[in-house]
Tab-separated table of C-alpha atoms in Angstrom:
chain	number	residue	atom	x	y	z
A	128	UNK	CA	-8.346	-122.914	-161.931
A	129	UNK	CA	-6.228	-124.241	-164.794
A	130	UNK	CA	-2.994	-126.685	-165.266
A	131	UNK	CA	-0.387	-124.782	-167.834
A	132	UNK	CA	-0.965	-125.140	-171.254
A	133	UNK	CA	1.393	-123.822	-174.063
A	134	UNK	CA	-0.406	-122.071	-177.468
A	135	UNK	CA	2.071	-122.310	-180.840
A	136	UNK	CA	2.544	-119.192	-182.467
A	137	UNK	CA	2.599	-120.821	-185.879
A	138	UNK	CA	2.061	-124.172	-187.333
A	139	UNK	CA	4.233	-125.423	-190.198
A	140	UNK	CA	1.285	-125.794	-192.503
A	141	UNK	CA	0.629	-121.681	-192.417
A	142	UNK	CA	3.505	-121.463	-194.341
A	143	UNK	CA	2.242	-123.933	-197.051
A	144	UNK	CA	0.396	-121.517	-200.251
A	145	UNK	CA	-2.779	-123.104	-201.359
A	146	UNK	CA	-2.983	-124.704	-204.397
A	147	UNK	CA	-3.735	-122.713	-207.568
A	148	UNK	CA	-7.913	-122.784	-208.020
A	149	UNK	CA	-8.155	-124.912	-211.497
A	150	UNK	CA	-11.032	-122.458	-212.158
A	151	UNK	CA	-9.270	-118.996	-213.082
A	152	UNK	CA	-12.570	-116.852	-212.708
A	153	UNK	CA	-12.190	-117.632	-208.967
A	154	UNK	CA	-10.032	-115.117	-207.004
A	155	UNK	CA	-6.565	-116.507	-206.997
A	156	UNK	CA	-5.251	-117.182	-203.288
A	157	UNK	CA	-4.301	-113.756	-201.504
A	158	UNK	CA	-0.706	-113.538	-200.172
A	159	UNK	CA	-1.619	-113.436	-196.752
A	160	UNK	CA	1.303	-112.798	-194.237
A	161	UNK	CA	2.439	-115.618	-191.830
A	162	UNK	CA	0.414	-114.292	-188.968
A	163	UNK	CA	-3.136	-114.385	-190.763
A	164	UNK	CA	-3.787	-117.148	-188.539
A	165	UNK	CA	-2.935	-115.955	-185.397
A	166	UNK	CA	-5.547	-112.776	-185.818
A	167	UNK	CA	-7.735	-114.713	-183.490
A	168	UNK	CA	-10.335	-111.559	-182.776
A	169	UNK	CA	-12.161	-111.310	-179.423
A	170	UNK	CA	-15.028	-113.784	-178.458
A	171	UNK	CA	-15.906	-110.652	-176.190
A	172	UNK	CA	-16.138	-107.964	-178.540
A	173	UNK	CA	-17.823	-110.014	-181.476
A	174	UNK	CA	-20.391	-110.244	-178.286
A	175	UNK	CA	-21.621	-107.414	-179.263
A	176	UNK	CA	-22.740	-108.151	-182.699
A	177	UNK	CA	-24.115	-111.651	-181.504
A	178	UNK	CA	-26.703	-109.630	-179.383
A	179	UNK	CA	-28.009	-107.072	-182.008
A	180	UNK	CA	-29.262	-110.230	-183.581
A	181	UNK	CA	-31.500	-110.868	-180.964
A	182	UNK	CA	-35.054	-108.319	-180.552
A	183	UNK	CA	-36.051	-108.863	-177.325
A	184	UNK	CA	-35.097	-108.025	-173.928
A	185	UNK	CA	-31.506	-109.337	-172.628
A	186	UNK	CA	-29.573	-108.494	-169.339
A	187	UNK	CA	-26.440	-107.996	-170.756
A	188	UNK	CA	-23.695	-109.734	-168.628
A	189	UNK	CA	-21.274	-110.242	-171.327
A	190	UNK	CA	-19.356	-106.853	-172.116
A	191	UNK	CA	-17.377	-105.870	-169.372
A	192	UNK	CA	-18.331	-101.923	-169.331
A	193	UNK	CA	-20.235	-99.993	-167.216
A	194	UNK	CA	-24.203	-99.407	-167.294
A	195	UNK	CA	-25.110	-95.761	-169.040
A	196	UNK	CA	-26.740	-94.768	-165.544
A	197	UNK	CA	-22.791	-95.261	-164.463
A	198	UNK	CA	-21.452	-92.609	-166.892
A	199	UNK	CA	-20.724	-88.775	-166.485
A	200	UNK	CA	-22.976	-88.223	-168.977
A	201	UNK	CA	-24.374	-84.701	-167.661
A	202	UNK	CA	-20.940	-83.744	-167.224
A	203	UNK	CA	-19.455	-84.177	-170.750
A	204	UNK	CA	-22.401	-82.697	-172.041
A	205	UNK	CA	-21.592	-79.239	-170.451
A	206	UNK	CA	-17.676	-79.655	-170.579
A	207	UNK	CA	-18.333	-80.391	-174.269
A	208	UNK	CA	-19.685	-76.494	-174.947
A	209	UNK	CA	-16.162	-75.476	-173.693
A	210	UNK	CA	-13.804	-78.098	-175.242
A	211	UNK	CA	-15.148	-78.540	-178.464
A	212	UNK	CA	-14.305	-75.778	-180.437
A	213	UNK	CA	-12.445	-75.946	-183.971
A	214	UNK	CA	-8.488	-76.211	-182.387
A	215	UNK	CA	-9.100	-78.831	-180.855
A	216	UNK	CA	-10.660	-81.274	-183.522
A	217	UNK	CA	-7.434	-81.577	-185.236
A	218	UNK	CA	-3.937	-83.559	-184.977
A	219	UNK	CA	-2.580	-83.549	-181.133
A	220	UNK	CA	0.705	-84.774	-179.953
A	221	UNK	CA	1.017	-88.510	-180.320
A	222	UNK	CA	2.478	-88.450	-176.675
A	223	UNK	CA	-1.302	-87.085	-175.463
A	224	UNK	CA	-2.459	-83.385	-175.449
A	225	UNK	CA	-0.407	-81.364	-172.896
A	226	UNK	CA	-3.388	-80.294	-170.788
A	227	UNK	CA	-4.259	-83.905	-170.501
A	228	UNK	CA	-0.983	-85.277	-169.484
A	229	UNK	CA	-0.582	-82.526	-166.378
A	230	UNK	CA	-3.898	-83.135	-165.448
A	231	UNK	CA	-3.921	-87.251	-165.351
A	232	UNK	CA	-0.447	-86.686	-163.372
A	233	UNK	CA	-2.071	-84.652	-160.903
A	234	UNK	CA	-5.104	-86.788	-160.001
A	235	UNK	CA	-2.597	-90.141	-160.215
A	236	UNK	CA	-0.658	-88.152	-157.522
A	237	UNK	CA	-3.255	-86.390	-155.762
A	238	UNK	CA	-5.096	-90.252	-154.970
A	239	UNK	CA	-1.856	-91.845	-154.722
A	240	UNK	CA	-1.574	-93.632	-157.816
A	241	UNK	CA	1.802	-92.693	-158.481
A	242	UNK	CA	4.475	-93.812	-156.034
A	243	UNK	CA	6.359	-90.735	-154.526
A	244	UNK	CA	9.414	-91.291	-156.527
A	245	UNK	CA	7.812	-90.937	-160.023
A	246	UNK	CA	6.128	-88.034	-158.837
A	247	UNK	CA	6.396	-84.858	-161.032
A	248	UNK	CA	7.875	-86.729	-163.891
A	249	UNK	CA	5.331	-86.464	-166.508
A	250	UNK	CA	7.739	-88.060	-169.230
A	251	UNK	CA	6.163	-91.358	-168.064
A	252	UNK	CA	3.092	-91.248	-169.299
A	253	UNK	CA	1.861	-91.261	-172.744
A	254	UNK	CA	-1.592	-91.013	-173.993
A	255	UNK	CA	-3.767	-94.024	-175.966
A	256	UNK	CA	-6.226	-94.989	-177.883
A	257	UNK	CA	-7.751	-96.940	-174.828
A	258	UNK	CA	-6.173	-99.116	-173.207
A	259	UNK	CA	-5.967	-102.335	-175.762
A	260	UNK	CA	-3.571	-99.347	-177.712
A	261	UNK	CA	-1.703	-99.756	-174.825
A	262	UNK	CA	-1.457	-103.756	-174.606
A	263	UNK	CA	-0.659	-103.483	-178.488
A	264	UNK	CA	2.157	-101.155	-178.446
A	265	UNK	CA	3.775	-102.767	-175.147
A	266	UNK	CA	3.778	-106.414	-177.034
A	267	UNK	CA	4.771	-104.756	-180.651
A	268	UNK	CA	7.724	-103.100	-179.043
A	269	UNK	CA	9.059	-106.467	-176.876
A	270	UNK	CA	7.732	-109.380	-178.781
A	271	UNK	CA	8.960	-111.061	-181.638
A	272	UNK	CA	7.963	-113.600	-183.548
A	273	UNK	CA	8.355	-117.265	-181.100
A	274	UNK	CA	8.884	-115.724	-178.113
A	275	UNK	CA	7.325	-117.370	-175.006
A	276	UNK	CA	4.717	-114.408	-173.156
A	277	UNK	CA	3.539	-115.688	-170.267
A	278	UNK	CA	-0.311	-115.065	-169.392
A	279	UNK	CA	-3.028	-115.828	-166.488
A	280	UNK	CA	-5.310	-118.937	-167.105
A	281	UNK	CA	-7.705	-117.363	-167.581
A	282	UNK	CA	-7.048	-114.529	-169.111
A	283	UNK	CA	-8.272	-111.358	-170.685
A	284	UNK	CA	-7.653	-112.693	-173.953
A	285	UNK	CA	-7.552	-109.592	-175.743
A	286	UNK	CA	-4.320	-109.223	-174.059
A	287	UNK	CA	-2.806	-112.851	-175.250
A	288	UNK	CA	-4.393	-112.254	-178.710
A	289	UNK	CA	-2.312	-109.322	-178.854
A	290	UNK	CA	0.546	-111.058	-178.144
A	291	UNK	CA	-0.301	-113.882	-180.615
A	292	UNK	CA	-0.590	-111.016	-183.430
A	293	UNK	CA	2.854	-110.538	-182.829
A	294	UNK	CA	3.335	-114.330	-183.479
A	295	UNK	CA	4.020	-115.118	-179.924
A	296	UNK	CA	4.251	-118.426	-177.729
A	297	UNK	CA	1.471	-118.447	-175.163
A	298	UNK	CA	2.030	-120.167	-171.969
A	299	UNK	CA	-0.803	-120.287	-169.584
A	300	UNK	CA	-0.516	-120.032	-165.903
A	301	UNK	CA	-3.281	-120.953	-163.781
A	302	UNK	CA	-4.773	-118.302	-161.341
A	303	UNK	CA	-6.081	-118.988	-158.077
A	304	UNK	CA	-7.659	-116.754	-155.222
A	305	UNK	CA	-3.999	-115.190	-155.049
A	306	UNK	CA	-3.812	-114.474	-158.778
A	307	UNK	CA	-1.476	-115.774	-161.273
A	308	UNK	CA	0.526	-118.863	-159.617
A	309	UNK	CA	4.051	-117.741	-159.467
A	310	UNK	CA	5.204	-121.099	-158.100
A	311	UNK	CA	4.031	-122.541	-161.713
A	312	UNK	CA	5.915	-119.975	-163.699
A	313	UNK	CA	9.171	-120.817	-161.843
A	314	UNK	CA	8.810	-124.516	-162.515
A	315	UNK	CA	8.057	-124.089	-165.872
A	316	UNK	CA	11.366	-122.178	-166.789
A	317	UNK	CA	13.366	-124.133	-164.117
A	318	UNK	CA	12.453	-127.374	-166.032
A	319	UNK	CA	12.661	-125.782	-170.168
A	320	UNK	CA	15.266	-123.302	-169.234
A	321	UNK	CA	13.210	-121.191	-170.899
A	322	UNK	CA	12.053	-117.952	-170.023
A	323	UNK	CA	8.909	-116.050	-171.102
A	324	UNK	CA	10.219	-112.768	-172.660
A	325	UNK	CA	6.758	-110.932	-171.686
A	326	UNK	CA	4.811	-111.524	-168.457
A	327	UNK	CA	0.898	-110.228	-169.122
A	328	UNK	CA	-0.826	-109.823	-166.147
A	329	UNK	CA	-4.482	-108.061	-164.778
A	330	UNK	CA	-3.298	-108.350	-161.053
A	331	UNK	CA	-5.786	-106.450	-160.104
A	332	UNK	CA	-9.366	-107.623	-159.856
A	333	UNK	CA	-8.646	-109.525	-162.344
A	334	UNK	CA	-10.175	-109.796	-165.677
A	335	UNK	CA	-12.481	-112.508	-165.761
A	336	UNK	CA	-11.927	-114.424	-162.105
A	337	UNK	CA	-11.862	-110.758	-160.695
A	338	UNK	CA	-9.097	-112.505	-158.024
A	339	UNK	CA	-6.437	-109.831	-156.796
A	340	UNK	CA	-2.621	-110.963	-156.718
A	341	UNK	CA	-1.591	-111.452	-152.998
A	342	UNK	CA	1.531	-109.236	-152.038
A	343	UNK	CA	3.520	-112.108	-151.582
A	344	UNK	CA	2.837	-113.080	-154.926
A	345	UNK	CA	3.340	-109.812	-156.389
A	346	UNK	CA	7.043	-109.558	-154.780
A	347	UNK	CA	7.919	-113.143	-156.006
A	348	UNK	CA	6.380	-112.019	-159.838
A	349	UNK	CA	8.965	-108.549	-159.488
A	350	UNK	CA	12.260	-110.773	-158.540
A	351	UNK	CA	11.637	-113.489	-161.559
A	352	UNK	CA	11.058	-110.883	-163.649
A	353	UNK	CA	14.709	-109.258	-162.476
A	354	UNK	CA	16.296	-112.674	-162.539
A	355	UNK	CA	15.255	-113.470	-166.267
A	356	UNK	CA	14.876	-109.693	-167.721
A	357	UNK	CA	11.141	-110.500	-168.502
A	358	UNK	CA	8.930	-107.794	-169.036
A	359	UNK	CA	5.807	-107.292	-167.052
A	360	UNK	CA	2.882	-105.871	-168.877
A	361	UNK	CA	0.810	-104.619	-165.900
A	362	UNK	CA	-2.781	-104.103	-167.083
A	363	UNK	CA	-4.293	-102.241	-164.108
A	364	UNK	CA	-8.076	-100.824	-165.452
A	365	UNK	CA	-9.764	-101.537	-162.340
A	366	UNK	CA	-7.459	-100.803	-159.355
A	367	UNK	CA	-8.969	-97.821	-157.995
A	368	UNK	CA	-12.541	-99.223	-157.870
A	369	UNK	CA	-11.959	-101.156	-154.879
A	370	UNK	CA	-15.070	-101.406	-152.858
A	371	UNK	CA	-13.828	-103.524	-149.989
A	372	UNK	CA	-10.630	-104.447	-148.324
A	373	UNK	CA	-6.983	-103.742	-148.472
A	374	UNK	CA	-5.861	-101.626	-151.022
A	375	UNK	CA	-2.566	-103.516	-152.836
A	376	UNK	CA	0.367	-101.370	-154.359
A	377	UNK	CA	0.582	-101.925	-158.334
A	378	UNK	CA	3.733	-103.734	-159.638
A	379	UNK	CA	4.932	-99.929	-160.299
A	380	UNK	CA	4.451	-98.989	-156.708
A	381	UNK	CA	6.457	-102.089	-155.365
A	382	UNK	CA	9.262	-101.048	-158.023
A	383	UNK	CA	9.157	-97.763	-159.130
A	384	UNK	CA	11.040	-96.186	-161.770
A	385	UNK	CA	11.765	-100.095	-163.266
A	386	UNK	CA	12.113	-100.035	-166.662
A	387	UNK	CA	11.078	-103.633	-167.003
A	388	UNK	CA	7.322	-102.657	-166.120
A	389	UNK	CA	5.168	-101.605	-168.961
A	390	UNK	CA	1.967	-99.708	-167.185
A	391	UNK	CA	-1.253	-99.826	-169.341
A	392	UNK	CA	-4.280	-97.751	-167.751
A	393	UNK	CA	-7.456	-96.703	-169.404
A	394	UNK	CA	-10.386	-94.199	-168.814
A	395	UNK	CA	-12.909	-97.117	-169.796
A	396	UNK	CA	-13.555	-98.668	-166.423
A	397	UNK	CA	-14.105	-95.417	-164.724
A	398	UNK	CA	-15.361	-92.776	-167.440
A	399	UNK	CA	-16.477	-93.982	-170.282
A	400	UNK	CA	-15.286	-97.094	-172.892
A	401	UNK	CA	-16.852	-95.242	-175.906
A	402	UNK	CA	-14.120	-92.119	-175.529
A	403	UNK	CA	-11.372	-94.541	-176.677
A	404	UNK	CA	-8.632	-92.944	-174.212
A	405	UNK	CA	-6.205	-94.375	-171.976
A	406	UNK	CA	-2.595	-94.223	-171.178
A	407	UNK	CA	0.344	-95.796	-170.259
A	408	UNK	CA	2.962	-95.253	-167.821
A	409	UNK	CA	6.567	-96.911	-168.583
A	410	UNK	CA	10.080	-95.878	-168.268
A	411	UNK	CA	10.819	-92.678	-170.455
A	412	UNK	CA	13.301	-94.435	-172.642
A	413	UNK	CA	10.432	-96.987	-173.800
A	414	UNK	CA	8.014	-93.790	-174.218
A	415	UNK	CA	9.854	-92.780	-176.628
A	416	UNK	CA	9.961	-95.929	-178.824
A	417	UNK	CA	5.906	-96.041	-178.029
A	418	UNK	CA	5.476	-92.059	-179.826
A	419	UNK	CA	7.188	-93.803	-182.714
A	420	UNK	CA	4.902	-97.063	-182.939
A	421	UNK	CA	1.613	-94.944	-182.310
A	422	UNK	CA	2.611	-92.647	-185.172
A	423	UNK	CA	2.275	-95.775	-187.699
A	424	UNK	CA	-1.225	-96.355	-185.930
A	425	UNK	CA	-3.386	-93.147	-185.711
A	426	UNK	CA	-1.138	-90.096	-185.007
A	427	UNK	CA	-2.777	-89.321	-181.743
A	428	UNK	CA	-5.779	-90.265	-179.680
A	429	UNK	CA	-8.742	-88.180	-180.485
A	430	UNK	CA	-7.956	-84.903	-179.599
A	431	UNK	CA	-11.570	-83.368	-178.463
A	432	UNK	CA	-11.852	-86.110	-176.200
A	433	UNK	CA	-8.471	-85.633	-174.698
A	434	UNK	CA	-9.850	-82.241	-174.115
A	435	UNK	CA	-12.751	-82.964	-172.407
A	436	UNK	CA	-11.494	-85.867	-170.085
A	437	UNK	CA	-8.991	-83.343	-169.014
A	438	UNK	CA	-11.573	-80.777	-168.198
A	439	UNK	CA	-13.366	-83.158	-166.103
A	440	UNK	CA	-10.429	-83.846	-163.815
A	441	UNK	CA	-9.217	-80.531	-163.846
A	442	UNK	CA	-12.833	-79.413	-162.102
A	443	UNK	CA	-12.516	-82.457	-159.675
A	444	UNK	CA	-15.303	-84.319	-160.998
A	445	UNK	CA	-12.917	-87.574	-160.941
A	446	UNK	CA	-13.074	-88.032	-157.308
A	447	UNK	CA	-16.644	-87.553	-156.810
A	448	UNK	CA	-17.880	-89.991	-159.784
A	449	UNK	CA	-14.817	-92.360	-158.279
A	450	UNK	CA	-16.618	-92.631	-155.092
A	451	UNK	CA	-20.450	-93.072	-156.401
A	452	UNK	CA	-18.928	-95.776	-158.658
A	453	UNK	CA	-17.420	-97.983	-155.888
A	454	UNK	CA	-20.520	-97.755	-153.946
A	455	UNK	CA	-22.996	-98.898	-156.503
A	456	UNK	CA	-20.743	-101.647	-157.510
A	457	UNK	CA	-20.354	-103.063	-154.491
A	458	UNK	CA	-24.214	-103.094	-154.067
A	459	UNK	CA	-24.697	-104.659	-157.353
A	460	UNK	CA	-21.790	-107.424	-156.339
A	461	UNK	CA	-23.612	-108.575	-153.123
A	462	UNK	CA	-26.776	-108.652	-155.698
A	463	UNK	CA	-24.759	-110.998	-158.220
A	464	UNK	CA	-23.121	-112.959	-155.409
A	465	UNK	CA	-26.363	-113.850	-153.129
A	466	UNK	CA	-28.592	-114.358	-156.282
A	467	UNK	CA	-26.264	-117.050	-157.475
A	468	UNK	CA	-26.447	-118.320	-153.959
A	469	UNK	CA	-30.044	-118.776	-153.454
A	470	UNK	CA	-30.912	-119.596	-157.092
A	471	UNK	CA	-27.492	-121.843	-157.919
A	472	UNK	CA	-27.314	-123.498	-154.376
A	473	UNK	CA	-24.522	-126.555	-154.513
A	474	UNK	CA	-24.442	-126.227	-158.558
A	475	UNK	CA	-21.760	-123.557	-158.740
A	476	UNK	CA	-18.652	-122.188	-157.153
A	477	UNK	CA	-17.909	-118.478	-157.774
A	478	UNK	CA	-15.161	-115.921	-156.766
A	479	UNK	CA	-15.964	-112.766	-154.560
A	480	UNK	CA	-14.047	-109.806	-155.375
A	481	UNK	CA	-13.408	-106.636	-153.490
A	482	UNK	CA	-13.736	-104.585	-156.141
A	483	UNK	CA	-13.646	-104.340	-160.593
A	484	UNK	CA	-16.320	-105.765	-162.826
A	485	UNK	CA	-16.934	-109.438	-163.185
A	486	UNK	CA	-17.780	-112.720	-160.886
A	487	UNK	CA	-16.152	-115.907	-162.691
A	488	UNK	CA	-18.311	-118.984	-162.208
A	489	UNK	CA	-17.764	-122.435	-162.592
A	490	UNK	CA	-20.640	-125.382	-162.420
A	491	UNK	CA	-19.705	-128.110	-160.476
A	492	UNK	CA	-21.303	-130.497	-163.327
A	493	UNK	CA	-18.302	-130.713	-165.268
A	494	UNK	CA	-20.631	-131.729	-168.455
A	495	UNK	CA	-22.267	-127.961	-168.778
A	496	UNK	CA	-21.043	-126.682	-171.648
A	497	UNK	CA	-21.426	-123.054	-171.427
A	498	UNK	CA	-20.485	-122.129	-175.072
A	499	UNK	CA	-23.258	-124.985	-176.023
A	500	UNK	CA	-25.565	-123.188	-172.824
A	501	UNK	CA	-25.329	-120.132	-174.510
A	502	UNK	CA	-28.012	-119.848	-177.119
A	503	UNK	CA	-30.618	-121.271	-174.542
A	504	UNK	CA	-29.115	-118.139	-172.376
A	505	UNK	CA	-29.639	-115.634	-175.097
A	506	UNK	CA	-33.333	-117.255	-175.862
A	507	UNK	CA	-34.270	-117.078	-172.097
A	508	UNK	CA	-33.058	-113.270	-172.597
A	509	UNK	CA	-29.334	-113.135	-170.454
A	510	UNK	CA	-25.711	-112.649	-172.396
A	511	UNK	CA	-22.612	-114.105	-170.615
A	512	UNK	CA	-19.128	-114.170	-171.790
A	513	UNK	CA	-18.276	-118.845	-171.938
A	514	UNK	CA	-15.363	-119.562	-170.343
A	515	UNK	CA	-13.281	-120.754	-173.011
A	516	UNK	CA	-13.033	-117.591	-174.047
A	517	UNK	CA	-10.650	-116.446	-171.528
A	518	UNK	CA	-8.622	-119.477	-172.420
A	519	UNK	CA	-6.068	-119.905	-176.159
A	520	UNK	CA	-5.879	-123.465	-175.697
A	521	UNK	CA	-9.638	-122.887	-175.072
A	522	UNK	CA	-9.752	-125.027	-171.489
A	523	UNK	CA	-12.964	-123.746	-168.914
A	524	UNK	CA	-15.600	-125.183	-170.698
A	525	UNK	CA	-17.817	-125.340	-167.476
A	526	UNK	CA	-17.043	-121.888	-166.694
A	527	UNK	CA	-18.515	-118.391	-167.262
A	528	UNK	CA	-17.942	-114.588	-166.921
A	529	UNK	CA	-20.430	-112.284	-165.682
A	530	UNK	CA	-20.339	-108.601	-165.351
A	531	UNK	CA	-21.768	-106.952	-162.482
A	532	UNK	CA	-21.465	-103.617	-163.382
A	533	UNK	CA	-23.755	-103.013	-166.239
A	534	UNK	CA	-26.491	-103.621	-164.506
A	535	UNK	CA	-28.518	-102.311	-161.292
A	536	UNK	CA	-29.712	-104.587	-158.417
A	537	UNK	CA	-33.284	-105.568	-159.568
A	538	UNK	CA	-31.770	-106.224	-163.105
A	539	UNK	CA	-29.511	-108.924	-162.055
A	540	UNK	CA	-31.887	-110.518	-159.726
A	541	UNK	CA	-33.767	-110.363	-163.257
A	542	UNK	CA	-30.927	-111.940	-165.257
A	543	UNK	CA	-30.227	-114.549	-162.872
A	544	UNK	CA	-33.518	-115.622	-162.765
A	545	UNK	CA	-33.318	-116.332	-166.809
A	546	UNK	CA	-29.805	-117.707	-166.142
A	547	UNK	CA	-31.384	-120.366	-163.989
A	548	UNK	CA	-34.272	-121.047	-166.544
A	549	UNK	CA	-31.964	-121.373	-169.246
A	550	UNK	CA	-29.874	-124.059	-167.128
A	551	UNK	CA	-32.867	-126.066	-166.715
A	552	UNK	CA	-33.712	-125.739	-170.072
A	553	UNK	CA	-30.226	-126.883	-171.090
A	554	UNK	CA	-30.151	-129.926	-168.681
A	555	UNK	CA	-33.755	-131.116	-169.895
A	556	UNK	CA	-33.009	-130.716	-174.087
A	557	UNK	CA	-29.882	-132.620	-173.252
């Protein structure tokens, strides 16, 4: 999907003040730190704000979160009578509220999410803001500045702007319908000698091609990763909604107990984004470096909501909501995948997950811009994520991200249908 492209941290003019304004009732130039200009933000979440400019209808298949018919909504609204009372809208642990911790270790063991050796050892786990909490602390505690993380091209790139907030290297290593090409990443070290110090990785359904890292591939990725101490950030929000075919064991599973896996997990994908919660599982030793680098960020996640996701898997209503998920994703996939098939026929090639969020598509007419296609798209009334996006050196210009989980059946049929208009409208104005 991509040939390997390398990102610089830093370039020599950042460190180069700018001259003195001649006028002095202009603001003099603020001392911005060295990293100013690697705070890149997120295309994906500035998506967001690009929509709320827009009044009329759009199918939204930009934000990668589920639809509000998706959400335990009835639920929370009765667990919240019980949870939130005044203890529990104050300070918490940073490691996570106790009730939460036992409870999330239950369900990970009770669905198999935990591999039998980790099992009753609830030091492991630690309790975040969501799960981009989770990608910050893991690259704050093993990056420094110009050292070479290694990420999927593409990428969530939330994850490798992260990184590049810690003045990191980016290399990108193309993905193909096996994930992350591990053959790449070997000859990329073998011929700089060179290292990455942090592997970042979705392996799972992968965020945007939603491709899932072959075992194989997942084995070789575990004995580099011995061989050059790397650290593997394993970003796993979508594993357990697999709607189709063999389920894969998570990097932890293959090597449990490893030190040199960093686990980040969030409630997003599977309860609700707007709770902010998530957590990450990592060797106890690290934990305890994480409680210190969360208590310079917020103290704790928010406590009532701690309280009331733990509520909701204490009563079991995980399993249940698990189930009705992968079933109504898997419905609207087949919806995405055969609309772009009879309205795209011979234009586009697209991947077909077994399970997560999002379908990445690429046009075969290499000269569709889809960051220049996307006003047309928001006119016609549909919201996509562009492909270059997913990329730092900004490569997949003919490529897109949609989301097939925010939206029921008849709605994507809908937004297809103005995906197609807005192609044709593209190709004529051009």
């Amino acid at each position: 999907m991509s040939t390997t492209s390398m990102h610089p941290a830093t370039s020599a003019s950042q460190n180069q003040p700018p001259n003195q304004p001649e006028n002095q009732s202009q603001s003099p130039a603020l001392p911005y730190a060295r990293r100013r200009d690697q705070l890149v933000g997120s295309v994906i979440d500035a998506s967001t704000t690009v929509l709320a400019q827009y009044d009329h209808d759009i199918v939204k298949f930009g934000m990668g979160a589920p639809a509000p018919d998706m959400l335990p909504a009835a639920d929370f609204a009765r667990i919240a009578a019980q949870v939130f009372s005044p203890e529990n809208f104050t300070y918490g642990e940073t490691k996570g509220e106790p009730i939460l911790i036992e409870a999330l270790h239950d369900y990970l063991a009770a669905t198999e999410q935990i591999p039998p050796e980790q099992q009753g050892n609830r030091d492991r786990l630690l309790i975040t803001s969501g799960g981009m909490q989770g990608l910050d602390l893991g690259f704050k505690l093993f990056v420094t500045p110009g050292d070479l993380v290694a990420c999927e091209s593409p990428t969530y790139t939330n994850g490798s702007a992260t990184a590049m907030s810690y003045e990191a290297e980016i290399l990108e290593i193309p993905v193909d319908e096996e994930g992350m090409q591990i053959d790449v990443l070997e000859e990329h070290t073998k011929r700089t000698g060179r290292a990455p110090k942090v592997v970042y990785t979705v392996p799972t359904f992968q965020n945007p091609a939603g491709v899932t890292m072959s075992l194989p591939r997942r084995e070789r990725l575990l004995e580099f990763a011995h061989r050059h101490r790397s650290v593997i950030i394993e970003d796993n929000p979508y594993g357990m909604l697999r709607f189709e075919g063999q389920s894969l064991p998570a990097l932890s599973d293959l090597s449990p107990n490893d030190p040199l896996i960093f686990g980040v997990r969030t409630f997003s994908k599977f309860v609700a984004p707007g709770l902010r919660v998530g957590w990450i599982d990592v060797d106890p030793e690290v934990r305890e470096l994480a409680v210190n680098a969360k208590q310079t960020m917020d103290s704790c996640a928010p406590v009532p909501n701690q309280h009331l996701i733990a509520r909701w898997l204490i009563e079991g209503g995980a399993e249940s909501h698990v189930e009705v998920l992968r079933k109504a994703y898997r419905e609207r996939k087949i919806a995405m995948s055969e609309g772009l098939e009879r309205l795209f026929p011979g234009e586009i090639r697209a991947t077909d997950p077994d399970g997560g969020f999002f379908l990445w598509v690429t046009f075969e007419d290499e000269s569709i811009n889809t960051e220049d296609l996307m006003t047309t798209a928001l006119e016609e009334g549909v919201a996509y994520i562009p492909g270059p996006a997913f990329s730092p050196a900004g490569n997949f210009s003919n490529a897109l991200r949609l989301c097939f989980a925010s939206a029921a059946p008849d709605r994507i049929d809908d937004g297809l249908q103005r995906l197609r208009r807005a192609v044709d409208r593209y190709r004529a104005e051009r």
